[in-house]
Structures are given as structure tokens and as C-alpha cells.
PDB file of C-alpha atoms in Angstrom:
ATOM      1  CA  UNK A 261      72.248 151.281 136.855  1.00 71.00           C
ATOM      2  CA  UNK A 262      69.416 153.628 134.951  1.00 88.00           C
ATOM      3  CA  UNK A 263      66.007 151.663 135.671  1.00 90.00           C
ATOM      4  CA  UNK A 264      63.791 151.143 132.702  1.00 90.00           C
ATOM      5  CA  UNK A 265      60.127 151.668 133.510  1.00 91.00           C
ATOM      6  CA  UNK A 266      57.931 150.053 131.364  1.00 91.00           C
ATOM      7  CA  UNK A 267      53.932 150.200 132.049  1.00 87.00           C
ATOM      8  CA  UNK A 268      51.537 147.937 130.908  1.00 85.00           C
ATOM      9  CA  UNK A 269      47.770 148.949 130.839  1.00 81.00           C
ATOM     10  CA  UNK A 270      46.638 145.409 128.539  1.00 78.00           C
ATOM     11  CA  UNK A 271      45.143 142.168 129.489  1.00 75.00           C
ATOM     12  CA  UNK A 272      47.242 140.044 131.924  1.00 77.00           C
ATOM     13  CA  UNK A 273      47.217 137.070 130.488  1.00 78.00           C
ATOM     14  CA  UNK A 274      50.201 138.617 128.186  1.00 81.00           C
ATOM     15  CA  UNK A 275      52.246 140.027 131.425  1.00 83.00           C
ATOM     16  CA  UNK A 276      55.430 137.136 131.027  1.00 84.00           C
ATOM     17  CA  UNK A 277      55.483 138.001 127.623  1.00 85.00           C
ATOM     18  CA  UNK A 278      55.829 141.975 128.158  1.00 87.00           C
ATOM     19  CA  UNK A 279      57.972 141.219 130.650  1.00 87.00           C
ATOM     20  CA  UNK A 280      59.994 139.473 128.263  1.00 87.00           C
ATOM     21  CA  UNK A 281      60.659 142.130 125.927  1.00 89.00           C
ATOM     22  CA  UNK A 282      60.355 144.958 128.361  1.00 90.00           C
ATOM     23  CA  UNK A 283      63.893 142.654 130.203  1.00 90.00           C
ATOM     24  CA  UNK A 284      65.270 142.476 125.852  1.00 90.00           C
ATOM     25  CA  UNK A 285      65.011 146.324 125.266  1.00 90.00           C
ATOM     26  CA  UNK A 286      66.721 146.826 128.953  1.00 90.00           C
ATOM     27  CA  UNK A 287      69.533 144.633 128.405  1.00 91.00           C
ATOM     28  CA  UNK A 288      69.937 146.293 124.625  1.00 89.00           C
ATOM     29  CA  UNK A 289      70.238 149.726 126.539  1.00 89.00           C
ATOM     30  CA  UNK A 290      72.054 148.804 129.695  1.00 92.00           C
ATOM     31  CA  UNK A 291      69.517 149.021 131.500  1.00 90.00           C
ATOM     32  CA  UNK A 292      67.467 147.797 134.714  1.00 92.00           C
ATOM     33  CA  UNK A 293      63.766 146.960 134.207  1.00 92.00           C
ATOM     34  CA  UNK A 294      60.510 148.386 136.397  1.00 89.00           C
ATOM     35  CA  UNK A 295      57.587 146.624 134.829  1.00 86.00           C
ATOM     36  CA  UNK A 296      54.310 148.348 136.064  1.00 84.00           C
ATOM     37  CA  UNK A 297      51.405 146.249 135.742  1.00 84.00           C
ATOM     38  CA  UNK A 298      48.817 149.621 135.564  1.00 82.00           C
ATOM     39  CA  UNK A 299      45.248 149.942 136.894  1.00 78.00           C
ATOM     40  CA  UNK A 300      44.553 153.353 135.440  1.00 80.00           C
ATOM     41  CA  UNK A 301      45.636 155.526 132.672  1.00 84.00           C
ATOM     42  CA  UNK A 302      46.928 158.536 134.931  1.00 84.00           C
ATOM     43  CA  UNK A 303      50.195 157.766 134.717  1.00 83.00           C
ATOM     44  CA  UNK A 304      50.048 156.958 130.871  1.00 80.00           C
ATOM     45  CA  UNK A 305      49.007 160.532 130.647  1.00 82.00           C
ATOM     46  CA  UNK A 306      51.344 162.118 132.939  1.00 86.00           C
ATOM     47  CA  UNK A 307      54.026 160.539 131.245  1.00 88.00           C
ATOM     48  CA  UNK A 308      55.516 158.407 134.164  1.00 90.00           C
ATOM     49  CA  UNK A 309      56.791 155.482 132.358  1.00 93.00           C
ATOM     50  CA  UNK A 310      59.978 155.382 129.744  1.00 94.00           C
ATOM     51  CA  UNK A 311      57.581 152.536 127.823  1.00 94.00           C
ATOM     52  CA  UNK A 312      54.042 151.495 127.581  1.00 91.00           C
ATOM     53  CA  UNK A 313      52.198 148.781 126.355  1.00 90.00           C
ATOM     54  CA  UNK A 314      48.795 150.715 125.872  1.00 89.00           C
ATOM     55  CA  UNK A 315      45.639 150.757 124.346  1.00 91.00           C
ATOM     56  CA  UNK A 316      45.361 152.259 120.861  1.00 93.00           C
ATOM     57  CA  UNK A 317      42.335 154.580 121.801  1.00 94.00           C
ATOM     58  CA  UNK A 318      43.508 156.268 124.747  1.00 92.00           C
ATOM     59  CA  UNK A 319      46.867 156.880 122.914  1.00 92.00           C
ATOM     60  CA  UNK A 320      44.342 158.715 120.549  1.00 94.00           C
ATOM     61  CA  UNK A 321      42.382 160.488 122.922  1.00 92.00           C
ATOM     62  CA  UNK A 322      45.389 161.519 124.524  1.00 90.00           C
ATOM     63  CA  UNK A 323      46.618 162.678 121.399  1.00 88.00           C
ATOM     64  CA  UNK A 324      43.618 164.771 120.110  1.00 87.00           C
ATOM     65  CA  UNK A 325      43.740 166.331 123.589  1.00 86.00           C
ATOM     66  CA  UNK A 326      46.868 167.350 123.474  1.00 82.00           C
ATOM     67  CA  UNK A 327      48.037 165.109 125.838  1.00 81.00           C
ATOM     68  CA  UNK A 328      51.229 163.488 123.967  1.00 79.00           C
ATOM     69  CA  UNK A 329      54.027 161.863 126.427  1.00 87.00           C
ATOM     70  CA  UNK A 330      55.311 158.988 124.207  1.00 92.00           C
ATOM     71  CA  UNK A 331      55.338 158.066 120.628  1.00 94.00           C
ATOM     72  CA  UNK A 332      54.285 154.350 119.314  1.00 97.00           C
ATOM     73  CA  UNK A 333      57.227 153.212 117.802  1.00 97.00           C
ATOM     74  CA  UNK A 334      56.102 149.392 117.434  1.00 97.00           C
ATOM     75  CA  UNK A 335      53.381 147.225 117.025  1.00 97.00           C
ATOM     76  CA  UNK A 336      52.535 143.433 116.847  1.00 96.00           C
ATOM     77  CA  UNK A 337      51.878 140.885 114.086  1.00 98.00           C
ATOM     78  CA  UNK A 338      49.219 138.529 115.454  1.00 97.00           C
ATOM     79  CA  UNK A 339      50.307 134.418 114.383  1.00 96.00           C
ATOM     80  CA  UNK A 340      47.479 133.086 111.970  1.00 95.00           C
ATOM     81  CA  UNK A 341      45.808 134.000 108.450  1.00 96.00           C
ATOM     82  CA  UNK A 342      43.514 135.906 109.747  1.00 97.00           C
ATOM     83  CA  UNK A 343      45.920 138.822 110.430  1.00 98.00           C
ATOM     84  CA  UNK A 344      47.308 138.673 107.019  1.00 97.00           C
ATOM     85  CA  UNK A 345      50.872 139.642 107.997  1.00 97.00           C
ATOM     86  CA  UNK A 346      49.854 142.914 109.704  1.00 98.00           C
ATOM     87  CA  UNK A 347      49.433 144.240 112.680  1.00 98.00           C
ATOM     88  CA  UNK A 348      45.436 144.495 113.530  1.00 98.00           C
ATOM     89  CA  UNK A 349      43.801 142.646 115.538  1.00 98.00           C
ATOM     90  CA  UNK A 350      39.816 141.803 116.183  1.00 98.00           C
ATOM     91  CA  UNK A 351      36.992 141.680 118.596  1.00 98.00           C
ATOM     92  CA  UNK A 352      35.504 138.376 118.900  1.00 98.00           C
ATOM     93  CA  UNK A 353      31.653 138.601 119.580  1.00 98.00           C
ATOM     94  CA  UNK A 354      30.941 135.713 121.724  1.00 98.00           C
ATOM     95  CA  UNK A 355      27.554 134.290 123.524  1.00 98.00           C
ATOM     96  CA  UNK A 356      27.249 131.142 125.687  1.00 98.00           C
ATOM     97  CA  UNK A 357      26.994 128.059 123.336  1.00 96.00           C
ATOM     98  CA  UNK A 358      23.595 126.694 124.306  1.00 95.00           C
ATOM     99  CA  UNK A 359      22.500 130.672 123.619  1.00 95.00           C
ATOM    100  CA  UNK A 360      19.719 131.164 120.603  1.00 92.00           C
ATOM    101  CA  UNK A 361      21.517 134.070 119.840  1.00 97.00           C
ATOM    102  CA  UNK A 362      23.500 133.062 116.575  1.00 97.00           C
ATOM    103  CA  UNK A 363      24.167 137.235 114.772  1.00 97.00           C
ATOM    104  CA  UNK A 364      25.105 140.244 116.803  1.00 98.00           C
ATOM    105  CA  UNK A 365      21.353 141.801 116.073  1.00 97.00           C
ATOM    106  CA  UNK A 366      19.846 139.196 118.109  1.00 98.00           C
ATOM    107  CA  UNK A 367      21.786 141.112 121.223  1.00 98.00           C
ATOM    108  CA  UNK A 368      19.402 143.606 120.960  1.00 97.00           C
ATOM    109  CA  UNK A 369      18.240 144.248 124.136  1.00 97.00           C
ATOM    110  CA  UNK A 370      20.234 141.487 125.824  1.00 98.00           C
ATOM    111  CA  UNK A 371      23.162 142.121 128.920  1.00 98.00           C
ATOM    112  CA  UNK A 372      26.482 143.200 127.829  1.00 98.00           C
ATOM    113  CA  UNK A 373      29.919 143.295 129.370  1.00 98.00           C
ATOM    114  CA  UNK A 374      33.202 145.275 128.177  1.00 97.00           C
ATOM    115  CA  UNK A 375      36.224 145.356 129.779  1.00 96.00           C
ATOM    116  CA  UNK A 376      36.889 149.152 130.158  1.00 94.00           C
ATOM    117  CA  UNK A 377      35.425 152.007 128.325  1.00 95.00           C
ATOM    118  CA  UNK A 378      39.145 153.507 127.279  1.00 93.00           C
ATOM    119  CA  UNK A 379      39.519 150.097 125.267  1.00 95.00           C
ATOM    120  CA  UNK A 380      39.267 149.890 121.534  1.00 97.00           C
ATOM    121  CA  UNK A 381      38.774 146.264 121.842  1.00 96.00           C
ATOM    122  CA  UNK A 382      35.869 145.923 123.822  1.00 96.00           C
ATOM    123  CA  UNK A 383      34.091 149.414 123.919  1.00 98.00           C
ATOM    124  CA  UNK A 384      35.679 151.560 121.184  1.00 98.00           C
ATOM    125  CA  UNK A 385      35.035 149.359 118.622  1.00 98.00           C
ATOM    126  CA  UNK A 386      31.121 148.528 119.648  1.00 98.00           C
ATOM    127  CA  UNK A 387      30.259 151.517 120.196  1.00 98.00           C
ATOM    128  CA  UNK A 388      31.222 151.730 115.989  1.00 98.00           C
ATOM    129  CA  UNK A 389      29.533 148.845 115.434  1.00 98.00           C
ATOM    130  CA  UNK A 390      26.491 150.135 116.789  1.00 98.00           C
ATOM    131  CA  UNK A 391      26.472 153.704 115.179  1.00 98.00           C
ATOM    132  CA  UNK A 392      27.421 151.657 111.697  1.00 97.00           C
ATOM    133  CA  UNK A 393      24.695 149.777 111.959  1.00 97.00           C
ATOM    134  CA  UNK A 394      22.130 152.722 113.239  1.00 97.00           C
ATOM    135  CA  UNK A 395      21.447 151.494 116.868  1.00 96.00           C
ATOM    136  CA  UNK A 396      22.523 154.365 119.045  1.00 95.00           C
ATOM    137  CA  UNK A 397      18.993 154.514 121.208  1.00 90.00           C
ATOM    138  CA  UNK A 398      19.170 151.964 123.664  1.00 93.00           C
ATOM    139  CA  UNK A 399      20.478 148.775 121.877  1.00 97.00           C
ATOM    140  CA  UNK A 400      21.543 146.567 124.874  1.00 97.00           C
ATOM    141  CA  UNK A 401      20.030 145.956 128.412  1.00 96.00           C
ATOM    142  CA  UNK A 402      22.012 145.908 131.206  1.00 96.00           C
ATOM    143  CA  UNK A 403      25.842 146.986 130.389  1.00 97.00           C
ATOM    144  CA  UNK A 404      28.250 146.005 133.163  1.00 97.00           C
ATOM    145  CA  UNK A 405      32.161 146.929 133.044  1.00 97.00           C
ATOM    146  CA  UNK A 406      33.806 143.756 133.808  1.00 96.00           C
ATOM    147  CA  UNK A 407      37.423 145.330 134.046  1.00 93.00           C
ATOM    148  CA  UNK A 408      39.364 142.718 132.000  1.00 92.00           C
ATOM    149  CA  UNK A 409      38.425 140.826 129.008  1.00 95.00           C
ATOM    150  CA  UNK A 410      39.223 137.510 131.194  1.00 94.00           C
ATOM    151  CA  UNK A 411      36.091 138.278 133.460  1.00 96.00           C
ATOM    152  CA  UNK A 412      33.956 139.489 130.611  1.00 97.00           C
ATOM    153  CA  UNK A 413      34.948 136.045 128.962  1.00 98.00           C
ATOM    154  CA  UNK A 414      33.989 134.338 132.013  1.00 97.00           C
ATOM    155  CA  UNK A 415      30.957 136.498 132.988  1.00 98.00           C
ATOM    156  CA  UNK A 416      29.528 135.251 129.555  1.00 98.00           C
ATOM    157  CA  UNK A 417      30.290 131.483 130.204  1.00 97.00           C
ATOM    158  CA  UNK A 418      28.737 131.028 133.335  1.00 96.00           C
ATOM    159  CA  UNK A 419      25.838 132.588 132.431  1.00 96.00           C
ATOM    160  CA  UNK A 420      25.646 135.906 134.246  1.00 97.00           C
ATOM    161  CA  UNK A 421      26.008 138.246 130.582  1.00 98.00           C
ATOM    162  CA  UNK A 422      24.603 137.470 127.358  1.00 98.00           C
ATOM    163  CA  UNK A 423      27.605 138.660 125.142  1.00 98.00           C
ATOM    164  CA  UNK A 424      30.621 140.876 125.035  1.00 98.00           C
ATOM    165  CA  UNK A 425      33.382 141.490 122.282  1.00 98.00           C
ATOM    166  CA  UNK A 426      36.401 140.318 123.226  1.00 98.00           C
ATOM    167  CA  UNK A 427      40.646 141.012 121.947  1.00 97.00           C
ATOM    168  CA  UNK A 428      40.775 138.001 119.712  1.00 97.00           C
ATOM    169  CA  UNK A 429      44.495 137.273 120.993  1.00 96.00           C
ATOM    170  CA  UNK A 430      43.652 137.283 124.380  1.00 95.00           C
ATOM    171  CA  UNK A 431      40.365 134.938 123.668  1.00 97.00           C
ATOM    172  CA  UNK A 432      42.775 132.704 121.669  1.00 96.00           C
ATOM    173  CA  UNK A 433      45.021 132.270 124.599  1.00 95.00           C
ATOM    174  CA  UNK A 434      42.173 131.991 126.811  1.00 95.00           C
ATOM    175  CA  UNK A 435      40.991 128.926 124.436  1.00 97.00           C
ATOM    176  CA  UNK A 436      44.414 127.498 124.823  1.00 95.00           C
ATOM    177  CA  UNK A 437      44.840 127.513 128.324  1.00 94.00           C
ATOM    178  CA  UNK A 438      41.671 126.637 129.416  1.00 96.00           C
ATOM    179  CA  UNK A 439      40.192 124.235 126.574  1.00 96.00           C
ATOM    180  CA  UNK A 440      36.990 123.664 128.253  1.00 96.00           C
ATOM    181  CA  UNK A 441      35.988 127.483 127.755  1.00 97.00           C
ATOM    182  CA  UNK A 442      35.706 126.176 123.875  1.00 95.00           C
ATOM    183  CA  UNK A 443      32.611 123.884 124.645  1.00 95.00           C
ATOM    184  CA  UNK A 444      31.260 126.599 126.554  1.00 97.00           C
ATOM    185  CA  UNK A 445      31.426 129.215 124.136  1.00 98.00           C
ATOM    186  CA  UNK A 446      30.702 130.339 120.830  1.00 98.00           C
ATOM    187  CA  UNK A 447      31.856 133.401 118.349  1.00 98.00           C
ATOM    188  CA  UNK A 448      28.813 135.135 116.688  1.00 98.00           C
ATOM    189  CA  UNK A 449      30.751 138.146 115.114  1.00 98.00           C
ATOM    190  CA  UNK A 450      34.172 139.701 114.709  1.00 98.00           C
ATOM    191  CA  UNK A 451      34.469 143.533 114.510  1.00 98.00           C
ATOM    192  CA  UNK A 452      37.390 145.558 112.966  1.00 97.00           C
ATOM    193  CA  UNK A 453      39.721 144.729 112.288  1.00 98.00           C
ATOM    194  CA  UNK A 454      41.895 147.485 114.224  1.00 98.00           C
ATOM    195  CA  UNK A 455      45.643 148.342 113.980  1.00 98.00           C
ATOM    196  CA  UNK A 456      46.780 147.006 117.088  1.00 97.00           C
ATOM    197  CA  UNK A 457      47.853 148.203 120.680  1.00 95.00           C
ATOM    198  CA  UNK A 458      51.196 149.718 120.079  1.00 95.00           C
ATOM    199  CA  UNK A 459      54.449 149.946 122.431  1.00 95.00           C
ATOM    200  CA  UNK A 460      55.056 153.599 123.119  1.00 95.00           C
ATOM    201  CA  UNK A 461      57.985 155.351 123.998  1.00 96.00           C
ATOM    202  CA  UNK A 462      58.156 158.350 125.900  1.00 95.00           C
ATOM    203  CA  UNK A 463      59.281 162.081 124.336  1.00 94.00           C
ATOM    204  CA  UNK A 464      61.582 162.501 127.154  1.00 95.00           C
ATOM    205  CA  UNK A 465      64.053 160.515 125.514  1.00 95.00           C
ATOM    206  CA  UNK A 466      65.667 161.555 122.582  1.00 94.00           C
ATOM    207  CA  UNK A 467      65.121 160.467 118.974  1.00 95.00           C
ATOM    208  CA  UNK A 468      68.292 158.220 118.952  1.00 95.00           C
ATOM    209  CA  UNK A 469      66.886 156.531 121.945  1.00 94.00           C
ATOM    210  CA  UNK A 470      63.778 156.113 120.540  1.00 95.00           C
ATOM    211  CA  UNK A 471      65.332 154.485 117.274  1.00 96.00           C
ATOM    212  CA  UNK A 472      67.254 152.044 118.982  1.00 95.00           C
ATOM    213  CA  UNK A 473      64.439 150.887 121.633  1.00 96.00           C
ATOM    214  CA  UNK A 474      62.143 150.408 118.259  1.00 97.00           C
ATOM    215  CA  UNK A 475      65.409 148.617 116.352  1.00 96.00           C
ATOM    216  CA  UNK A 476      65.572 145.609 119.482  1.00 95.00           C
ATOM    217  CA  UNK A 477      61.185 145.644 119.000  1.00 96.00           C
ATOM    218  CA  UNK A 478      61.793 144.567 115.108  1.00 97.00           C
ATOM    219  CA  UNK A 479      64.489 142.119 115.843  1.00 95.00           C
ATOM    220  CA  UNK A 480      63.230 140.161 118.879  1.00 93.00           C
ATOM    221  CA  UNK A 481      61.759 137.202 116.919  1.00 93.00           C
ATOM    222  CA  UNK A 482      65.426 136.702 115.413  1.00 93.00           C
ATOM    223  CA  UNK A 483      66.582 135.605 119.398  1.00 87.00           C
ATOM    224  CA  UNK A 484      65.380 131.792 120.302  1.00 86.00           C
ATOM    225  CA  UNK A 485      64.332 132.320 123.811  1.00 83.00           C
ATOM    226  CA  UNK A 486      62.475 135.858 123.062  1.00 86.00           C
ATOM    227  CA  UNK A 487      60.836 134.086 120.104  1.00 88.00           C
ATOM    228  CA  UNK A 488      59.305 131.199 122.261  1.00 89.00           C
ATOM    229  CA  UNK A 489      58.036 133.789 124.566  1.00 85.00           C
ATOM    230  CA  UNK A 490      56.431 135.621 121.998  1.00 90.00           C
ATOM    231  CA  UNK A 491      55.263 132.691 120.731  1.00 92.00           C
ATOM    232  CA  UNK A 492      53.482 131.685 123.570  1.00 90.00           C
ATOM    233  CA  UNK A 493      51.828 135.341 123.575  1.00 91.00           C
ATOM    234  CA  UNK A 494      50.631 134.072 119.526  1.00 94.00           C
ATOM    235  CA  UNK A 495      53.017 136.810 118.586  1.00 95.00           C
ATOM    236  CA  UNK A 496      55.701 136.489 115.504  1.00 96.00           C
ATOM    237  CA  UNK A 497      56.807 139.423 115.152  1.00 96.00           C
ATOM    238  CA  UNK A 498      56.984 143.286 115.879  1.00 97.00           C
ATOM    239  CA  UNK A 499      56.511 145.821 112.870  1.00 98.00           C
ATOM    240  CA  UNK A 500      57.539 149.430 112.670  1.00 98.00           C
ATOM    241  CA  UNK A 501      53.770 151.767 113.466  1.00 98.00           C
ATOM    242  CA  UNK A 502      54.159 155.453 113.785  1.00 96.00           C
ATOM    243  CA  UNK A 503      51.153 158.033 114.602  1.00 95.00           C
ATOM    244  CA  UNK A 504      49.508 157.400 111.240  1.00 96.00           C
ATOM    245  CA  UNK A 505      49.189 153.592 112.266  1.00 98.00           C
ATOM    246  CA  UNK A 506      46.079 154.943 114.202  1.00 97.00           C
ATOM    247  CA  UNK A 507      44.080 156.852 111.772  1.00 98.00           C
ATOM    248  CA  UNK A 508      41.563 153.847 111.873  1.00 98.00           C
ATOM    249  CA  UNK A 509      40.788 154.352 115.649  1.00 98.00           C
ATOM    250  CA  UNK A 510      40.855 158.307 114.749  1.00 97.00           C
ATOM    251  CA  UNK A 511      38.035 157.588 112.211  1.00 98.00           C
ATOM    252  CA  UNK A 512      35.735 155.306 114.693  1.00 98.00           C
ATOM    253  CA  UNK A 513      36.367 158.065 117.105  1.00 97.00           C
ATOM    254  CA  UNK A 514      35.265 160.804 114.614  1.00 97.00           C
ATOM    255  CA  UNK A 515      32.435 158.513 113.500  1.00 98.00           C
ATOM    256  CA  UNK A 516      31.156 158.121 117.312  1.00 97.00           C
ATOM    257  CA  UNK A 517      31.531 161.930 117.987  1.00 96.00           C
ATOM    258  CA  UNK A 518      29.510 163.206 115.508  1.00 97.00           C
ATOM    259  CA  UNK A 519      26.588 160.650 116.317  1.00 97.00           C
ATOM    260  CA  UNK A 520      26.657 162.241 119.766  1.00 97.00           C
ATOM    261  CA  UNK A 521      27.546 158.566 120.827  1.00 97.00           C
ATOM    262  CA  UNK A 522      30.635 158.177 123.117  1.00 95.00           C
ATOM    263  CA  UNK A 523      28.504 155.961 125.669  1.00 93.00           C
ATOM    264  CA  UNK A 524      27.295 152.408 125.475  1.00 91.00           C
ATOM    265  CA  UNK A 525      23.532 151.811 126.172  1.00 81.00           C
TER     266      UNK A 525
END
């Protein structure tokens, strides 16, 4: 049987429920299913897998470069009013409850964690933030890459960082399933919103292909089981995205570029 790979390069804390879907789109094709949980973006790049779940800035940077394996062909809708029926997302500023620091100005000069710097989430979009609000020289004291927005979360609650902006889905599900992180913590700010990671599909297959892999995305929340996965993952539903989705990443990129400020500090 023809093996499905399917990377993943966001937070674990989702991996059952892109393992889920990643099993729904193989069984739709006839398929057997590789899910790669991915440390690095090299084989995003070199297009290795059939399907990604990936970050919506390196699918831009890749793109800009001319670096283009896969097409996003999916994206999803977040559960709750504050994504309005569309698929963005935010990054939940957050600070240790018992901190003074109540507004994102008062992290001026305080220590700072991200996950990665090829994430829109937690670097992408501060690094806006920061030129938007005209604090490009120096604006936080120590920076530390944390590698997943769990550890930033939990960097910041025991004390060891001041702040960091963190995927509000995955700090939701972090809230649910581990309650006592809510009387620990506290959310100062949300940035974005920003259209939302996408599922990519690689050019190698053919536009057919790519049709009917995005056709199973739309309809997964119409199948019980799927549904109460995505569910879990505060997901109801998948929505067609195509290149365009992205121009809002484009412009932060654009925005950082020309203020000479692609680096944190």
C-alpha cells in the first residue's frame, strides 16, 4: 500500500489530533499513514513529506525564496467568539499572576521567551508588535528560545521568564488540561490576529490529488469520531485557504524587513 507521509512542525499538544486527520485523508485515498513529528524545517523545505502541518511564516519565507514544495490547501476554524468563524488565530501575552506587569509596555526591559524564531505565533508576530509600536532598539532583556510554546508557558509560571506570547489554542488546551496553570497565570495582551497555520500539500502530486485531500479537510467535522477529536484539539472545522490566505504574515514580514528588524532584542 502507497504510505502517506504527513509532517508536523506545530506544538505537540495537538499530535492525536493531526494524527487523526492525517489517518481520515489516508483512508479517503487508500492510503497508509507516516506521521512525522518534525524538529526542523529541512525537510519542509526539501519537500520530503506528501502533507504538512506547518507554520504560516516559514511557508512564507519559503515562498518569497523561492522555495515552494507544497501548496496550503486548508486551514482551521478555532471553537469560540473570539475567532469569529474564521480561521486566525492569536498570541496570548501572558506574565506570572502575582507579576506588576499588567500592559505589554511594562515588559520593557524584562526576560522573554519564544518558542522558535520561524514561528508566527511567538516570534513573527512580536517582532510586529514591537516595530508597530516603535521599539526596535533593545526592548527586552534577556530573550531565551524555549523550543515549544509548552516550555515557554511553563518557563513563565515558575518564575524563570517574565513573559512570552503564546498560540492562543495551544494556551487554551494548556488551561484545560492542567487547570492549575490558570491561578498561576495571567493574559496581559493578545496580538494579531493571524490567518492560521495551514495544512499543505505537496506539488508533487497532481491537482486532482490535491482537490480531493482538501475535499476530506472540509468535511471531517461531518464524521462523529473525527469531530470529537477535533473537538478535543478546540477545532470545528476546516475552511478552504489558498496562497492569498497569507498576505497578512507577508505584510508583518514586509513591515519587519524594511525596519531592518528580523531579530528579537
Amino acid at each position: 500500500m502507497e504510505v502517506l507521509r504527513v509532517g508536523t512542525f506545530l506544538a505537540p499538544n495537538m499530535e492525536q489530533v493531526y494524527e487523526a486527520i492525517a489517518i481520515a485523508v489516508g483512508a479517503e485515498l487508500g492510503m497508509s499513514v507516516e506521521l512525522v513529528v518534525e524538529a526542523d524545517y529541512e525537510n519542509c523545505a526539501n519537500d520530503v513529506n506528501d502533507v504538512c502541518f506547518v507554520c504560516s511564516l516559514p511557508y512564507v519565507m519559503f515562498q518569497r525564496d523561492g522555495i515552494s514544495p507544497s501548496i496550503p490547501v486548508a486551514a482551521p476554524v478555532l471553537s469560540g467568539k473570539r475567532y469569529s468563524g474564521l480561521p486566525i488565530y492569536f498570541s496570548d501575552v501572558i506574565v506570572r499572576i502575582e507579576s506588576k506587569i499588567t500592559e505589554f509596555a511594562q515588559l520593557r526591559g524584562k526576560s522573554w521567551a519564544y518558542n522558535e524564531p520561524m514561528s508566527q505565533s511567538g516570534y513573527g508576530i512580536t517582532r510586529f508588535h514591537l516595530v508597530e509600536i516603535g521599539e526596535t532598539n533593545g526592548f527586552f532583556g534577556e530573550i531565551t528560545e524555549a523550543g515549544f510554546h509548552e516550555e515557554a508557558i511553563r518557563m513563565v509560571a515558575d518564575g524563570r521568564i517574565d513573559g512570552s506570547a503564546i498560540d492562543s489554542q495551544v494556551l487554551a488546551i494548556e488551561f484545560r488540561d492542567h487547570p492549575a496553570l490558570r491561578d498561576e497565570l495571567m493574559v496581559i495582551a493578545s496580538l494579531g490576529p493571524s490567518t492560521i497555520q495551514p495544512v499543505t500539500v505537496t506539488k508533487r502530486f497532481d491537482l486532482e490529488k490535491r482537490l480531493r485531500i482538501q475535499e476530506v479537510l472540509l468535511h471531517l467535522h461531518e464524521n462523529a469520531s473525527t469531530r470529537e477529536l477535533m473537538s478535543y484539539g478546540m477545532t470545528d472545522r476546516f475552511v478552504a485557504v489558498d496562497d492569498h490566505s497569507y498576505d497578512d504574515i507577508r505584510m508583518m514580514l514586509d513591515v519587519c524587513e524594511k525596519a531592518n528588524f528580523l531579530e528579537l532584542r
